[in-house]
Coordinates of C-alpha atoms and ligand atoms in Angstrom, one line a residue:
M28 CA 92.6 85.6 63.4
S29 CA 94.1 83.7 66.3
E30 CA 97.9 83.3 66.5
D31 CA 100.1 80.4 65.8
F32 CA 102.1 78.9 68.8
S33 CA 105.3 80.5 69.7
L34 CA 108.4 78.2 69.5
R35 CA 108.7 78.4 73.3
E36 CA 105.0 77.4 73.7
L37 CA 105.4 74.6 71.3
S38 CA 108.4 73.2 73.1
R39 CA 106.6 73.4 76.4
L40 CA 103.6 71.6 74.9
R41 CA 105.9 68.9 73.4
A42 CA 107.5 68.4 76.8
D43 CA 104.0 67.2 78.0
F44 CA 104.2 64.2 75.6
P45 CA 106.8 61.7 76.9
I46 CA 106.5 59.6 73.8
L47 CA 107.9 62.3 71.6
G48 CA 111.3 61.6 73.1
R49 CA 111.1 58.0 71.8
V50 CA 114.0 57.2 69.4
G51 CA 113.1 55.3 66.2
R52 CA 114.9 52.7 64.1
G53 CA 116.9 55.4 62.4
G54 CA 118.3 56.7 65.7
Q55 CA 116.4 60.0 65.9
A56 CA 113.4 61.1 68.0
I57 CA 110.3 59.9 66.1
A58 CA 108.5 62.6 64.0
Y59 CA 104.9 61.4 64.7
L60 CA 102.8 62.3 61.7
D61 CA 100.0 59.8 62.3
F62 CA 97.6 61.8 64.4
S63 CA 94.6 60.8 62.2
A64 CA 95.1 57.1 63.1
T65 CA 95.5 57.9 66.8
S66 CA 96.8 60.8 68.8
Q67 CA 99.6 60.7 71.4
K68 CA 98.8 61.4 75.1
P69 CA 100.1 64.2 77.3
T70 CA 101.2 63.5 80.8
P71 CA 98.1 64.9 82.5
V72 CA 96.0 62.2 80.6
I73 CA 98.4 59.4 81.6
E74 CA 98.5 60.7 85.2
A75 CA 94.7 61.1 85.5
I76 CA 94.3 57.4 84.5
T77 CA 97.0 56.2 86.8
E78 CA 95.7 58.3 89.7
F79 CA 92.2 57.1 89.2
Y80 CA 93.3 53.5 89.6
R81 CA 95.6 54.4 92.5
S82 CA 93.1 56.3 94.6
T83 CA 89.5 56.1 93.3
N84 CA 88.6 53.0 91.4
G85 CA 85.1 51.6 92.2
A86 CA 82.0 50.5 90.3
V87 CA 79.7 53.3 89.2
H88 CA 76.0 53.8 90.1
R89 CA 76.2 50.9 92.6
G90 CA 76.4 50.8 96.3
T91 CA 77.2 53.5 98.7
H92 CA 80.9 53.2 99.6
L93 CA 83.3 56.2 99.1
L94 CA 85.2 54.8 96.2
G95 CA 82.0 53.9 94.3
D96 CA 80.6 57.4 94.9
E97 CA 83.8 59.1 93.8
S98 CA 84.0 56.9 90.7
T99 CA 80.4 57.7 89.9
A100 CA 81.1 61.4 90.3
A101 CA 84.1 61.2 87.9
F102 CA 82.1 59.2 85.4
E103 CA 79.2 61.7 85.3
E104 CA 81.5 64.7 85.4
G105 CA 83.1 63.3 82.2
R106 CA 79.7 63.8 80.5
S107 CA 79.7 67.5 81.5
V108 CA 83.3 67.9 80.3
L109 CA 82.6 66.5 76.9
A110 CA 79.3 68.4 76.7
S111 CA 80.9 71.7 77.4
F112 CA 83.7 70.9 74.9
I113 CA 81.1 70.5 72.1
G114 CA 78.4 72.9 73.3
A115 CA 75.9 70.2 74.3
R116 CA 73.9 69.1 77.4
A117 CA 75.4 66.4 79.6
D118 CA 72.3 64.2 79.5
E119 CA 72.7 64.0 75.7
I120 CA 76.0 62.2 75.9
V121 CA 76.1 58.4 75.6
W122 CA 79.3 56.6 76.3
T123 CA 80.4 54.0 73.7
K124 CA 83.5 52.0 73.1
N125 CA 84.6 54.2 70.1
A126 CA 83.1 56.2 67.3
T127 CA 82.4 53.1 65.3
E128 CA 80.2 51.8 68.1
A129 CA 78.4 55.2 68.3
I130 CA 77.4 55.1 64.6
N131 CA 76.3 51.5 64.9
L132 CA 74.3 52.4 68.0
V133 CA 72.2 54.8 65.9
A134 CA 71.9 52.5 62.9
L135 CA 70.9 49.5 65.1
A136 CA 68.4 51.6 67.1
I137 CA 66.8 52.6 63.9
R138 CA 66.7 49.0 62.8
N139 CA 65.1 48.0 66.1
A140 CA 62.6 50.8 65.8
T141 CA 61.7 49.5 62.3
G142 CA 61.4 46.0 63.7
L143 CA 58.7 47.4 66.1
G144 CA 56.8 48.4 63.0
E145 CA 55.5 51.8 62.0
S146 CA 52.2 50.9 63.7
A147 CA 54.1 51.1 67.0
G148 CA 54.5 54.8 66.0
N149 CA 58.2 55.1 66.4
P150 CA 59.3 58.2 64.4
L151 CA 62.6 56.5 63.6
A152 CA 61.1 53.5 61.9
L153 CA 62.1 53.1 58.2
A154 CA 59.9 51.8 55.4
P155 CA 61.0 50.2 52.1
G156 CA 62.0 52.9 49.6
D157 CA 63.1 55.3 52.4
R158 CA 66.6 56.6 51.8
I159 CA 69.8 56.9 53.8
V160 CA 72.4 59.2 52.3
V161 CA 76.2 59.2 53.0
T162 CA 79.1 60.5 50.9
R163 CA 81.7 58.7 48.8
A164 CA 84.3 60.0 51.2
E165 CA 83.3 58.0 54.3
H166 CA 85.4 55.9 56.5
H167 CA 84.0 52.4 56.5
A168 CA 82.7 53.1 60.0
N169 CA 80.2 55.5 58.6
L170 CA 79.3 53.4 55.5
V171 CA 79.0 49.7 56.4
P172 CA 76.5 50.2 59.3
W173 CA 74.2 52.1 56.9
Q174 CA 74.6 49.4 54.2
Q175 CA 73.6 46.9 56.8
L176 CA 70.6 49.0 57.9
C177 CA 69.4 49.3 54.3
Q178 CA 69.7 45.6 53.7
A179 CA 67.7 44.9 56.9
T180 CA 64.9 47.4 56.2
G181 CA 64.5 47.7 52.4
A182 CA 65.7 51.3 52.6
E183 CA 68.0 52.4 49.8
L184 CA 71.5 53.8 50.2
R185 CA 72.6 56.8 48.1
W186 CA 75.7 59.1 48.4
L187 CA 76.9 62.6 47.7
D188 CA 79.7 62.5 45.1
L189 CA 83.0 64.3 45.0
H190 CA 85.0 66.8 43.0
E191 CA 88.2 65.6 41.4
D192 CA 90.2 66.6 44.5
G193 CA 87.9 64.7 46.9
R194 CA 85.8 67.7 48.2
I195 CA 82.1 67.0 48.4
D196 CA 80.3 68.2 45.3
T197 CA 77.3 70.1 46.4
D198 CA 75.8 69.8 42.9
T199 CA 74.9 66.3 44.0
L200 CA 72.9 67.4 47.0
D201 CA 69.7 66.5 45.2
V202 CA 70.2 62.8 46.1
I203 CA 68.8 64.0 49.4
N204 CA 65.1 63.9 48.6
E205 CA 61.8 63.8 50.5
R206 CA 62.2 60.1 51.1
T207 CA 65.6 60.6 52.9
R208 CA 65.4 59.8 56.6
V209 CA 69.1 60.0 57.6
V210 CA 72.1 61.9 56.1
A211 CA 75.3 60.6 57.7
F212 CA 78.7 62.2 56.7
T213 CA 82.1 63.0 58.0
H214 CA 83.0 66.4 59.1
V215 CA 86.6 66.0 57.7
S216 CA 87.8 63.1 55.5
N217 CA 90.4 60.9 57.0
V218 CA 92.0 60.6 53.5
T219 CA 91.7 64.0 51.8
G220 CA 91.6 66.2 54.9
A221 CA 88.7 68.1 53.2
V222 CA 86.2 69.8 55.5
S223 CA 82.7 69.0 54.5
P224 CA 80.2 71.8 53.6
V225 CA 78.2 71.1 56.7
N226 CA 75.8 74.1 56.4
Q227 CA 74.8 73.2 52.9
I228 CA 74.3 69.5 53.6
V229 CA 72.3 70.3 56.8
S230 CA 70.1 72.8 55.1
R231 CA 69.2 70.4 52.3
A232 CA 68.6 67.7 54.9
R233 CA 66.3 70.0 56.8
E234 CA 64.3 70.9 53.7
C235 CA 63.7 67.2 53.2
G236 CA 63.0 66.4 56.9
A237 CA 66.0 64.1 57.2
L238 CA 68.0 63.6 60.4
V239 CA 71.8 64.4 60.2
L240 CA 74.6 62.4 61.8
L241 CA 78.1 64.0 61.8
D242 CA 81.3 61.9 62.2
T243 CA 83.7 64.2 64.0
C244 CA 86.6 61.7 64.3
Q245 CA 89.0 63.8 62.2
S246 CA 87.7 67.3 63.2
S247 CA 87.1 67.4 66.9
A248 CA 90.8 67.5 67.9
H249 CA 91.7 70.0 65.2
M250 CA 89.2 72.8 65.3
P251 CA 86.6 74.3 67.6
I252 CA 83.3 72.3 67.5
N253 CA 79.9 73.5 68.6
I254 CA 77.3 71.0 67.9
R255 CA 74.4 73.5 68.1
D256 CA 76.0 75.8 65.6
L257 CA 76.6 72.8 63.3
G258 CA 72.9 72.2 63.4
V259 CA 73.1 68.4 63.3
D260 CA 71.0 65.8 65.2
F261 CA 73.7 63.3 66.1
A262 CA 77.5 63.5 66.3
V263 CA 80.0 60.8 67.1
F264 CA 83.4 61.3 68.9
S265 CA 86.5 59.2 69.5
S266 CA 88.6 59.8 72.6
H267 CA 91.8 58.3 71.1
K268 CA 91.9 60.8 68.3
M269 CA 91.6 63.6 70.8
L270 CA 94.6 63.0 73.0
G271 CA 92.6 60.7 75.2
P272 CA 92.8 56.9 75.7
T273 CA 91.5 54.1 73.5
G274 CA 88.4 52.2 74.6
V275 CA 85.9 55.1 74.8
G276 CA 84.0 57.2 72.4
A277 CA 80.6 59.0 72.6
L278 CA 77.4 59.6 70.8
W279 CA 75.8 63.0 71.2
G280 CA 72.1 63.1 70.2
K281 CA 69.3 65.5 70.6
R282 CA 67.4 64.6 73.7
E283 CA 64.1 63.9 71.9
L284 CA 65.8 61.6 69.5
L285 CA 67.7 59.6 72.2
D286 CA 64.3 59.3 73.9
A287 CA 62.8 57.8 70.7
M288 CA 65.6 55.2 70.3
P289 CA 65.0 51.7 71.5
P290 CA 67.9 50.1 73.3
V291 CA 70.5 48.1 71.3
L292 CA 72.7 46.3 73.9
T293 CA 70.7 45.1 76.8
G294 CA 71.6 43.7 80.3
G295 CA 72.8 45.2 83.5
S296 CA 72.9 48.9 84.4
M297 CA 70.3 50.0 81.8
I298 CA 67.0 48.6 83.3
E299 CA 64.4 50.0 85.5
N300 CA 62.8 46.7 86.4
V301 CA 63.1 43.1 85.4
T302 CA 60.8 40.1 85.8
M303 CA 61.4 36.6 84.4
E304 CA 59.2 37.6 81.4
S305 CA 60.3 41.1 80.5
S306 CA 62.1 44.3 81.4
S307 CA 61.6 48.0 81.4
F308 CA 64.5 50.3 80.5
M309 CA 66.0 53.5 82.0
P310 CA 65.8 56.7 80.0
A311 CA 68.8 57.8 77.9
P312 CA 71.7 58.0 78.2
E313 CA 71.8 55.0 80.7
R314 CA 69.5 53.0 78.4
F315 CA 72.3 52.7 75.9
E316 CA 75.1 51.9 78.4
A317 CA 74.6 48.2 79.2
G318 CA 77.3 46.5 81.3
S319 CA 80.4 47.9 83.0
Q320 CA 81.6 51.1 81.6
P321 CA 85.2 52.4 80.7
I322 CA 85.5 54.6 83.8
A323 CA 89.2 55.2 83.8
Q324 CA 89.2 55.9 80.1
I325 CA 86.4 58.5 80.6
V326 CA 88.6 60.1 83.3
G327 CA 91.5 60.2 80.9
W328 CA 89.4 61.6 78.1
S329 CA 88.2 64.4 80.4
A330 CA 91.8 65.3 81.2
A331 CA 92.5 65.4 77.4
L332 CA 89.6 67.7 76.8
R333 CA 90.6 70.0 79.6
Y334 CA 94.1 70.0 78.2
L335 CA 92.9 70.9 74.6
S336 CA 90.6 73.6 76.0
A337 CA 93.5 75.1 78.0
I338 CA 95.5 75.4 74.8
G339 CA 92.4 76.8 72.9
M340 CA 91.0 74.9 69.9
D341 CA 91.2 78.0 67.7
R342 CA 94.9 78.2 68.3
V343 CA 95.3 74.5 67.6
A344 CA 93.5 75.0 64.3
E345 CA 95.7 78.0 63.4
H346 CA 98.9 76.1 64.2
E347 CA 97.9 73.2 62.1
R348 CA 96.7 75.4 59.2
V349 CA 100.1 77.0 59.0
L350 CA 101.8 73.6 59.0
T351 CA 99.4 72.1 56.5
A352 CA 100.3 74.9 54.1
Y353 CA 104.0 74.2 54.8
M354 CA 103.6 70.5 54.2
L355 CA 101.6 70.9 51.0
D356 CA 104.1 73.3 49.6
G357 CA 106.9 70.9 50.4
I358 CA 105.2 68.0 48.8
S359 CA 104.4 70.0 45.7
G360 CA 108.2 70.4 45.1
I361 CA 108.7 66.6 44.8
D362 CA 108.3 65.0 41.4
G363 CA 106.0 61.9 41.2
V364 CA 104.0 62.6 44.4
R365 CA 100.3 63.1 44.0
V366 CA 98.2 64.5 46.9
L367 CA 94.8 62.8 47.2
G368 CA 92.9 65.8 48.3
P369 CA 92.7 69.6 48.0
G370 CA 96.0 71.2 47.1
S371 CA 95.7 74.3 49.3
E372 CA 95.3 74.6 53.0
F373 CA 91.8 76.2 52.7
E374 CA 88.7 74.0 53.3
R375 CA 91.0 71.3 54.5
I376 CA 93.1 70.3 57.5
G377 CA 96.4 68.5 58.0
V378 CA 95.5 65.0 56.9
V379 CA 97.5 64.6 53.8
A380 CA 97.3 61.3 51.8
F381 CA 99.4 60.8 48.8
A382 CA 100.5 58.4 46.1
V383 CA 104.1 58.0 45.0
D384 CA 104.5 57.0 41.3
G385 CA 105.8 53.5 41.0
V386 CA 106.3 52.9 44.7
H387 CA 104.0 50.9 46.9
P388 CA 102.7 52.8 50.0
H389 CA 104.2 50.1 52.3
D390 CA 107.6 50.8 50.8
V391 CA 107.0 54.5 51.2
G392 CA 106.2 53.9 54.8
Q393 CA 109.3 51.9 55.4
V394 CA 111.6 54.5 53.9
L395 CA 110.0 57.1 56.0
D396 CA 110.3 54.9 59.1
S397 CA 114.0 54.5 58.4
H398 CA 114.2 58.3 58.7
D399 CA 112.1 58.1 61.9
V400 CA 109.0 59.6 60.3
A401 CA 105.8 57.8 61.3
V402 CA 103.0 57.9 58.7
R403 CA 100.2 55.5 58.0
V404 CA 99.9 53.4 54.8
G405 CA 97.1 51.3 53.4
H406 CA 93.5 52.1 52.5
H407 CA 92.8 53.9 55.7
C408 CA 89.4 52.1 56.0
A409 CA 88.2 54.1 53.0
I410 CA 88.3 51.7 50.0
P411 CA 85.6 53.4 47.9
L412 CA 87.4 56.7 48.2
H413 CA 90.7 55.1 47.1
S414 CA 88.8 53.5 44.2
F415 CA 87.5 57.0 43.3
F416 CA 91.1 58.2 43.1
G417 CA 92.1 55.1 41.0
V418 CA 94.5 53.7 43.6
R419 CA 94.2 50.7 46.0
S420 CA 96.0 52.4 48.8
S421 CA 98.1 55.4 49.8
S422 CA 100.5 56.9 52.4
R423 CA 99.2 59.5 54.8
A424 CA 100.9 62.1 56.9
S425 CA 98.7 63.8 59.5
I426 CA 99.6 66.5 62.0
G427 CA 98.5 67.5 65.5
P428 CA 99.1 70.2 68.0
T429 CA 102.7 69.0 68.8
T430 CA 103.9 68.9 65.2
T431 CA 106.8 71.2 64.3
R432 CA 108.3 72.6 61.1
E433 CA 111.4 70.5 61.7
E434 CA 109.2 67.3 61.7
V435 CA 107.6 68.4 58.5
D436 CA 111.1 69.2 57.0
R437 CA 112.3 65.7 57.9
F438 CA 109.2 64.2 56.3
I439 CA 109.6 66.2 53.1
E440 CA 113.3 65.4 52.9
A441 CA 112.7 61.6 53.4
L442 CA 109.8 61.6 50.9
G443 CA 112.1 63.3 48.4
Q444 CA 114.4 60.3 48.6
V445 CA 111.7 57.6 48.1
R446 CA 111.7 57.3 44.4
S447 CA 115.4 57.4 43.9
Y448 CA 115.7 54.7 46.6
F449 CA 113.5 52.4 44.5
G450 CA 115.3 53.1 41.3
G451 CA 113.0 55.9 40.0
C452 CA 114.2 59.3 38.9
Ligands
LIG16 N1 85.4 57.9 61.2 C1 86.5 58.4 60.7 C2 86.5 59.6 59.8 C3 87.8 57.9 61.2 O1 88.9 58.5 60.8 C4 87.8 56.8 62.1 C5 89.0 56.3 62.6 O2 90.1 56.3 61.9 C6 86.6 56.3 62.5 C7 85.4 56.9 62.1 C8 86.5 55.2 63.5 O3 86.8 55.7 64.8 P1 87.0 54.8 66.1 O4 88.4 54.3 66.1 O5 86.7 55.6 67.3 O6 86.0 53.7 66.0

């Protein structure tokens, strides 16, 4: 087993994050427990972006001047950096605006392939009665695009169901049948923190000949990821959850599948030739990258991935596992607080949503904020999952590599005061 961070290491790491010195409304440094919504950025990321604009900025894949060439090199190097972080090939990485766009890209490409008709022979084309399978635990980003695809094509949407604590119930795997064409699911739930049984879902999908898309938004900054070992066909990534900037995400797809996907957005930078009547398109990944691209953000994301790799993802995972156990233990000692997710640190990570008896999550969030503890409140873009738990919304504390025991203590102490603050016991 890999080791947890030493205190000295953790304080050195935290010194890389200038925002952690920010004082909140209560007069203390903010305990940032909202990594699931977005991560904070270390100085090397901030500096890489600033330095790019200071010394390099130029349009990519156009012209021959020095700045354009250097920008193109940085843009393409970003593909290699992400590819090596996830165990993939650089030419299988497609830049997108975020993970939501990456999922939509696949769903819309399948829709376009279906529009071409099966007679056009596209292996991705759907027929009425085909099935798309998701889970009840999905973020709306990995549910709504598939609903839309089903409505447009006559395919039917089904879902894997959940155990009482929100883990995926593998007894429901038989909704994946021989008509299933795509199984799309989250690696880790952004509400329950539960890690999905990837192997079991992938092997059932393989038996049925279905493609698999994995949403890694909540896993890729918290555990080592190797896309080949996971055995999926597509995976989506979000820079801003991984210590990188907002404005960029990525789709990874197996080369032969990217080759089969028709374009979705069209225009400049993705064509081979254009006449007034028609156009021909570049191969993937450029075929899916119409228009100007987020070059500085890719440079920042590359710095973030190098930073995470230098720490070691197995060490990040171990540090967070220890703190997750500590947080769950602390919450279990507070009356009237119900965790929406598995109660032990196994098969889960440090995304901990909870409901407080008789207190609205917004009020919970405000009390915590007054103690300078930053958590998220609301439905976390997962309304069906909240309905499953019988609540409209929840509060959520989520940890990252910079989280300390002292921050968790502050959270637990403030949470312990919430009910009495609102006149409960
Ligand atoms: N999927 C999951 C599980 C998420 O938690 C999120 C964001 O919270 C998304 C998808 C959407 O990610 P993005 O902001 O990159 O579109």
